[in-house]
Rosetta silent file (secondary structure, phi, psi, omega in degrees, C-alpha in Angstrom):
SEQUENCE: MKYILELNPNHDLVQRMADEADEVAFGRWVEVLLGQAMLAERGSMEDPSQFLGAINSLLTKV
SCORE:     score description
SCORE:     0.000 S_00000001
   1 L     0.000  136.369  178.558   91.774 -103.386   42.747 S_00000001
   2 L  -105.501  126.113  179.990   90.422 -106.142   40.532 S_00000001
   3 L   -95.395  151.388  176.764   89.393 -105.172   37.007 S_00000001
   4 L  -123.321  126.026  178.184   86.667 -106.827   34.964 S_00000001
   5 L   -97.263  118.666  177.821   86.830 -106.831   31.168 S_00000001
   6 L  -110.461  133.764  179.970   83.410 -106.807   29.535 S_00000001
   7 L  -114.203  142.029  174.349   83.072 -107.297   25.785 S_00000001
   8 L   -88.341  110.318 -176.739   80.193 -106.338   23.536 S_00000001
   9 L   -64.794  -14.143  179.786   79.606 -109.478   21.420 S_00000001
  10 L   -93.280   -5.235 -179.265   78.017 -107.333   18.697 S_00000001
  11 L   -70.346  141.576 -176.881   81.054 -105.067   18.250 S_00000001
  12 H   -56.469  -42.354 -179.691   82.785 -105.455   14.873 S_00000001
  13 H   -66.900  -38.812  179.463   86.221 -106.140   16.417 S_00000001
  14 H   -67.559  -39.312  178.276   84.869 -108.762   18.797 S_00000001
  15 H   -67.126  -39.904  177.287   83.044 -110.488   15.952 S_00000001
  16 H   -63.996  -41.197  178.389   86.170 -110.435   13.794 S_00000001
  17 H   -62.803  -41.526 -179.249   88.171 -111.856   16.668 S_00000001
  18 H   -64.854  -29.220 -179.811   85.601 -114.624   17.190 S_00000001
  19 L   -85.482   -5.257 -176.529   85.875 -115.586   13.509 S_00000001
  20 L   -72.089  121.082 -179.041   89.684 -115.791   13.627 S_00000001
  21 L   -88.851  -25.819 -179.014   90.862 -119.356   12.934 S_00000001
  22 L   -79.084  118.353 -176.366   94.587 -118.645   13.427 S_00000001
  23 H   -63.617  -35.775  179.394   95.400 -119.088   17.139 S_00000001
  24 H   -66.243  -46.055  178.334   98.375 -116.720   16.988 S_00000001
  25 H   -63.568  -39.549  177.420   96.285 -113.976   15.375 S_00000001
  26 H   -59.321  -43.955  177.875   93.496 -114.613   17.905 S_00000001
  27 H   -61.302  -37.309  177.467   96.019 -114.140   20.711 S_00000001
  28 H   -65.199  -41.436  176.879   97.127 -110.861   19.151 S_00000001
  29 H   -60.130  -42.136  178.571   93.512 -109.663   19.066 S_00000001
  30 H   -61.266  -45.263  178.683   93.188 -110.535   22.750 S_00000001
  31 H   -59.089  -42.845 -178.648   96.384 -108.587   23.530 S_00000001
  32 H   -66.208  -47.038 -179.603   95.091 -105.550   21.631 S_00000001
  33 H   -62.782  -42.190  178.417   91.662 -105.548   23.290 S_00000001
  34 H   -66.501  -41.582  178.283   93.170 -105.967   26.752 S_00000001
  35 H   -61.404  -42.602  177.708   95.765 -103.288   26.052 S_00000001
  36 H   -61.738  -42.519  179.475   93.084 -100.856   24.905 S_00000001
  37 H   -63.815  -41.087  179.638   91.071 -101.535   28.041 S_00000001
  38 H   -65.342  -41.765  177.885   94.122 -100.980   30.244 S_00000001
  39 H   -64.235  -41.419 -179.252   94.921  -97.686   28.515 S_00000001
  40 H   -66.701  -37.908 -175.893   91.320  -96.514   28.807 S_00000001
  41 H   -84.144  -47.218 -173.275   91.047  -97.424   32.490 S_00000001
  42 H  -106.606  -18.817 -177.903   94.518  -96.702   33.871 S_00000001
  43 L    80.515    5.173  179.389   96.168  -94.587   31.201 S_00000001
  44 L  -156.535  170.993  177.463   99.181  -96.915   31.153 S_00000001
  45 L  -146.844  161.079 -176.700  100.249 -100.527   30.672 S_00000001
  46 L   -68.964  -41.627 -175.294  103.029 -102.792   31.896 S_00000001
  47 L  -133.844   84.553 -178.492  104.594 -103.565   28.504 S_00000001
  48 H   -61.331  -31.652 -178.975  103.788 -101.023   25.772 S_00000001
  49 H   -66.201  -33.680  176.347  106.186 -102.695   23.321 S_00000001
  50 H   -67.415  -40.757  178.015  104.178 -105.951   23.487 S_00000001
  51 H   -61.986  -47.251  179.230  100.981 -104.003   22.809 S_00000001
  52 H   -65.303  -35.428  176.026  102.541 -102.237   19.821 S_00000001
  53 H   -62.028  -41.091  179.102  103.911 -105.559   18.537 S_00000001
  54 H   -65.188  -42.998  178.681  100.402 -107.031   18.607 S_00000001
  55 H   -63.548  -47.518 -178.758   98.997 -104.035   16.740 S_00000001
  56 H   -62.189  -38.509  178.326  101.764 -104.097   14.147 S_00000001
  57 H   -62.072  -42.615  179.581  101.310 -107.826   13.619 S_00000001
  58 H   -70.703  -36.333 -179.281   97.600 -107.373   12.946 S_00000001
  59 H   -66.684  -29.048  179.017   98.162 -104.363   10.696 S_00000001
  60 L   -69.892  -15.833  179.768  100.438 -106.373    8.411 S_00000001
  61 L   -96.358   -3.008 -178.306   97.471 -108.657    7.682 S_00000001
  62 L   -81.528    0.000    0.000   95.086 -105.852    6.699 S_00000001
């Protein structure tokens, strides 16, 4: 099965991600959004520790 990720360009998280100038932080946002989509669709993910690392990295900047 091939999945398609659709983003709402008006969503606050997507807009924040689009405004991110730091490439590393942008990559973390991408990891989080993809991880959330995988959890919502399949209920699991290949590497939960990578997903949690991305979340923790972003939370330290809040």
